[in-house]
Coordinates of C-alpha atoms in Angstrom, one line a residue:
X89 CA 3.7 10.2 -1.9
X90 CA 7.0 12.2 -1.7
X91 CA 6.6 14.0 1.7
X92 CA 9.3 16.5 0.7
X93 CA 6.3 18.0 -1.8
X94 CA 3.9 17.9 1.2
X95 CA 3.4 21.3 2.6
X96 CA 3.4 21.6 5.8
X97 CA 0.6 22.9 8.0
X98 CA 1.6 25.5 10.5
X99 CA 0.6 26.5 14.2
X100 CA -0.2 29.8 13.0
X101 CA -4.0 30.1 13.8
X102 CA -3.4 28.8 16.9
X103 CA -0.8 31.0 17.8
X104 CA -3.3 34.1 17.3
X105 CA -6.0 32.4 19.3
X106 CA -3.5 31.5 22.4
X107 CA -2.3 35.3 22.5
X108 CA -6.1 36.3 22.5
X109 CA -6.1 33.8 25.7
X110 CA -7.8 31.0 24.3
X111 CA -5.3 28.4 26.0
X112 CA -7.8 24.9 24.6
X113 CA -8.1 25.3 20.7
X114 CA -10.0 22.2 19.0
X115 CA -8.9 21.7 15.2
X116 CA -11.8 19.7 13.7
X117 CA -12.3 17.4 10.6
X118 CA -14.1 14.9 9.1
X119 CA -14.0 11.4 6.9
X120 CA -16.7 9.9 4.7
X121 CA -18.6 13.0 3.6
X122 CA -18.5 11.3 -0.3
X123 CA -18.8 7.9 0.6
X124 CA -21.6 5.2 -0.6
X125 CA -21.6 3.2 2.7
X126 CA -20.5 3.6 6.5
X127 CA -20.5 6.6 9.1
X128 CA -19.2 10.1 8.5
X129 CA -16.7 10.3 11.1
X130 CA -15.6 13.8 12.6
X131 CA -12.3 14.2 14.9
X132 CA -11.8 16.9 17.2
X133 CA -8.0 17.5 18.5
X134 CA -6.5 19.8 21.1
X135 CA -3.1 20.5 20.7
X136 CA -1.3 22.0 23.5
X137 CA 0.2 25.6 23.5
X138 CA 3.5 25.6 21.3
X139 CA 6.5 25.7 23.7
X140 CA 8.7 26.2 20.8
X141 CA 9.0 22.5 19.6
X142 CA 5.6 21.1 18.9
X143 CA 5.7 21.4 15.4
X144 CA 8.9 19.9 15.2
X145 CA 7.3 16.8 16.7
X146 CA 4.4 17.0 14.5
X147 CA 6.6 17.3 11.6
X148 CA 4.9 15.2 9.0
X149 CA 1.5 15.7 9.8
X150 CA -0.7 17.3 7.2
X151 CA -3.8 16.1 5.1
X152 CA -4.9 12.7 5.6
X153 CA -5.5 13.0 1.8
X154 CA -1.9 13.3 0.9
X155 CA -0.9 10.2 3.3
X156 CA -0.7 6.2 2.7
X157 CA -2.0 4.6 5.2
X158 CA 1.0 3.2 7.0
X159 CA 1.7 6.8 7.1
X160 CA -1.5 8.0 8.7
X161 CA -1.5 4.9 11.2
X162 CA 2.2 5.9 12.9
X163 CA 1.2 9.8 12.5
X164 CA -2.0 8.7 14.5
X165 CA 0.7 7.6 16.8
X166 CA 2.3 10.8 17.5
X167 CA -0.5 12.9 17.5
X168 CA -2.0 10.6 20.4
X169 CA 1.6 11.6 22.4
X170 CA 1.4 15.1 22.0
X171 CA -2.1 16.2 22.0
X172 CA -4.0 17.5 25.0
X173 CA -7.1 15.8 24.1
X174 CA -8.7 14.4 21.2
X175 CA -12.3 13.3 20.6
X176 CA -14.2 11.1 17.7
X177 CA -17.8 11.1 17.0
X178 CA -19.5 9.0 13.9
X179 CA -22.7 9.2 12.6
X180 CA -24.8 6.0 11.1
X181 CA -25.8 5.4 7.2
X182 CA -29.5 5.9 8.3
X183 CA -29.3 9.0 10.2
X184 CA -26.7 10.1 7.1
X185 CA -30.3 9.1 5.1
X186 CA -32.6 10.5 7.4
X187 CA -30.9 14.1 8.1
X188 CA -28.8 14.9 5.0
X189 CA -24.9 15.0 4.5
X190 CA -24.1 18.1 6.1
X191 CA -26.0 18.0 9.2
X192 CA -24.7 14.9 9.6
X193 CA -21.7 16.3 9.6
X194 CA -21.7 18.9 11.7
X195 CA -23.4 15.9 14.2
X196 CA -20.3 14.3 14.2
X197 CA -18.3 16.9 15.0
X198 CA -20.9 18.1 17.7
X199 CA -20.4 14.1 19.8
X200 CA -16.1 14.5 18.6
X201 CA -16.5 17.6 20.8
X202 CA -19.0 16.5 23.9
X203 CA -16.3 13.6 24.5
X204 CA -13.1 16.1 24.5
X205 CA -11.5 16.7 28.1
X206 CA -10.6 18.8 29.0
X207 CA -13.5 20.9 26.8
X208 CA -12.3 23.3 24.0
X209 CA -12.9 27.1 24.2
X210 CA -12.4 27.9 20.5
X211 CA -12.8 26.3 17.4
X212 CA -10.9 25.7 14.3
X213 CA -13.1 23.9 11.7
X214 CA -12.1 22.9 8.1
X215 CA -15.0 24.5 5.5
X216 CA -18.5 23.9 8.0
X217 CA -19.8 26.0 10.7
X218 CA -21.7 24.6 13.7
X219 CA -24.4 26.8 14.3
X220 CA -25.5 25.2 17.8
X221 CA -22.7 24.8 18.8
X222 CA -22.0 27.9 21.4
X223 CA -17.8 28.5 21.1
X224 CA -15.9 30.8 19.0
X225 CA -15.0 29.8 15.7
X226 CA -13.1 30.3 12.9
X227 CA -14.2 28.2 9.7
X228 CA -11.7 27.5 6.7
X229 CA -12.0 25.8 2.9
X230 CA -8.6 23.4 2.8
X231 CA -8.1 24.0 6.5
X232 CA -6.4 20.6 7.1
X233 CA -3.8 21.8 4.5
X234 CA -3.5 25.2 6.6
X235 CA -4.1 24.5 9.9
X236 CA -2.0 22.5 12.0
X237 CA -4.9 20.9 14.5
X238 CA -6.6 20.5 11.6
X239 CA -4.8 18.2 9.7
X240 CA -4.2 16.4 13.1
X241 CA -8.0 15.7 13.4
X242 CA -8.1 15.3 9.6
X243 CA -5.9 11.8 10.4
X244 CA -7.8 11.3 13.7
X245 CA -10.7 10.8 11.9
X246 CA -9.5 8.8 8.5
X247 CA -7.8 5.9 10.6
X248 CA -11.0 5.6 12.7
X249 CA -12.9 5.6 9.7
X250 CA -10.6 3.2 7.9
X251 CA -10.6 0.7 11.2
X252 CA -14.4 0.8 11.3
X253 CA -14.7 0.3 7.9
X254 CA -12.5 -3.4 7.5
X255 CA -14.1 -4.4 10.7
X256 CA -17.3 -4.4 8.2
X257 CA -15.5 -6.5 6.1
X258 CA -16.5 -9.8 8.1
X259 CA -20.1 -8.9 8.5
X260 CA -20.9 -7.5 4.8
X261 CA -18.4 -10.1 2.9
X262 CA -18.3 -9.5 -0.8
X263 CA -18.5 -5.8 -0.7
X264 CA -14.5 -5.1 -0.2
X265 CA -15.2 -2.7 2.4
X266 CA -11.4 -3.1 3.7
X267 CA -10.2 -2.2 0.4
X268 CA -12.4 0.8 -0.8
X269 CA -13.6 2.2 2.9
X270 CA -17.5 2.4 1.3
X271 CA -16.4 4.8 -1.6
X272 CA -17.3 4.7 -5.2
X273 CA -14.9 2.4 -6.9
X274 CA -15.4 0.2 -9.9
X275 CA -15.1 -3.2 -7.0
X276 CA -18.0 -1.3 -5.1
X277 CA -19.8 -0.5 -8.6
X278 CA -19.4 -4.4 -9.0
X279 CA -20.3 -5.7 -6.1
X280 CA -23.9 -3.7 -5.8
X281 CA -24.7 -4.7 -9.2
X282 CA -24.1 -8.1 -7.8
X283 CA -25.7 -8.2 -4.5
X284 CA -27.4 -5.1 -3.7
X285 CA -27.3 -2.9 -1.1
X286 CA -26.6 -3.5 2.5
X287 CA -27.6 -1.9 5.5
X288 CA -24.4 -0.1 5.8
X289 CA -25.3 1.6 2.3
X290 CA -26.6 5.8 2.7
X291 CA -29.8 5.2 0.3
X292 CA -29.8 8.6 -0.2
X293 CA -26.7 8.7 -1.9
X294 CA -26.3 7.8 -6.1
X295 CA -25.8 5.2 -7.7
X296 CA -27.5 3.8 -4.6
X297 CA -31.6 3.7 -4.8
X298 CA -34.5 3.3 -1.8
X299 CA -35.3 -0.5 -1.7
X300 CA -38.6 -1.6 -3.1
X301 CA -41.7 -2.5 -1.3
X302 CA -40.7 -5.7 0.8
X303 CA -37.0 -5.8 -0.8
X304 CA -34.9 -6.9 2.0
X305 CA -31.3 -5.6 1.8
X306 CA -28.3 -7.7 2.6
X307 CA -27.4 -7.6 6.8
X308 CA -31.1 -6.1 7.4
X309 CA -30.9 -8.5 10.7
X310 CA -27.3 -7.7 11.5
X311 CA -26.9 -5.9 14.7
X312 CA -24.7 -3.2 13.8
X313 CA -23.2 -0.5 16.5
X314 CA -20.6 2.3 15.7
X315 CA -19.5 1.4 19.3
X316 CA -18.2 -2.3 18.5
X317 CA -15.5 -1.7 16.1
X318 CA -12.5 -0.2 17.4
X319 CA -12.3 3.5 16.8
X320 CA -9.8 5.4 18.4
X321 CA -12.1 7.5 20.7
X322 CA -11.4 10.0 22.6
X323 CA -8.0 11.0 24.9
X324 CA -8.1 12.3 28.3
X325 CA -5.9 14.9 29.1
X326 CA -1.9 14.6 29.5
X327 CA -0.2 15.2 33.0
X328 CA 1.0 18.3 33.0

């Protein structure tokens, strides 16, 4: 995508918050909200006060969305250099199945922030509200198209998505997880048709449909653990 057509996010919501004295302001954002299989991953980032240059060096970072993926990978890059912290939390296809989307959601946001270090003291959330969550916050529809922090958590959480997602690749073959990331694409149409569902796959979620009494879906016996593919985690504070 032409990056000269990309608008730019700005550090304007921050700015307000840091002259109100919030000095730790956590943009969050999530990936896999619409998928058919994998986690719903939330990122949480903390971007330092602006001395006058951080958004020159963040120049190029906006909604994961609007990026390639060789893009989003050496944005992650930056973003790791010039954040204060950042934070990832994921939450499984069964508990996506179990508890619905949204509070899903907002559950892996909740873990992107209880790993953050130094913690936030206001929040900056694209479109959901976390109700138990006990910090200021300010809640926005196309906030990682707005919001600087934002869109850096909006990339945060795509790439460790992304990586989780082809890491499945060798232990549900057939399903071109590496390809499609568990959204609904004609392959993904294809491949259910042709082997069913695996346990990676929300149940909850159409075209997908609960298993039949004593149906056994494909990797029921696979051990799977959100902590053994390589997501990019969280970030502990830079020296000051």
């Amino acid at each position: 995508m032409n990056g000269s057509r990309i608008r730019q996010p700005s550090l304007d919501w921050e700015t307000r918050l840091w002259k109100r004295g919030y000095r730790r302001v956590a943009g969050l954002d999530e990936a896999g909200r619409g998928a058919w299989a994998g986690p719903v991953v939330a990122a949480a980032v903390i971007l330092p006060p602006d001395d006058g240059q951080l958004a020159g060096h963040l120049q190029g970072v906006c909604d994961s969305k609007l990026l390639s993926p060789a893009r989003r990978e050496a944005l992650l890059e930056v973003i790791s250099r010039h954040a204060l912290a950042m934070g990832v939390g994921a939450v499984a296809p069964a508990a996506i199945d179990a508890m619905g989307i949204v509070a899903a959601t907002r559950r892996a946001m909740a873990l992107a922030l209880r790993v953050l270090w130094p913690p936030p003291e206001c929040l900056l959330i694209d479109y959901l509200r976390l109700p138990d969550v006990p910090l200021p916050q300010e809640c926005m529809p196309k906030g990682d198209a707005l919001v600087l922090s934002i869109a850096a958590a909006s990339i945060v959480a795509k790439v460790s998505r992304d990586r989780f997602m082809a890491g499945l690749e060798g232990v549900f073959p057939g399903y071109g997880f590496a390809r499609h990331k568990g959204y609904g694409t004609e392959e993904h149409q294809a491949a259910l048709a042709c082997q069913g569902p695996s346990a990676v796959h929300r149940m909850s979620f159409a075209p997908l449909r609960p298993p039949a009494p004593g149906e056994r879906r494909v990797g029921d016996q696979a051990s799977l653990s959100l902590e053994a593919v390589a997501i990019v985690g969280s970030q502990s504070p830079r020296e000051a």
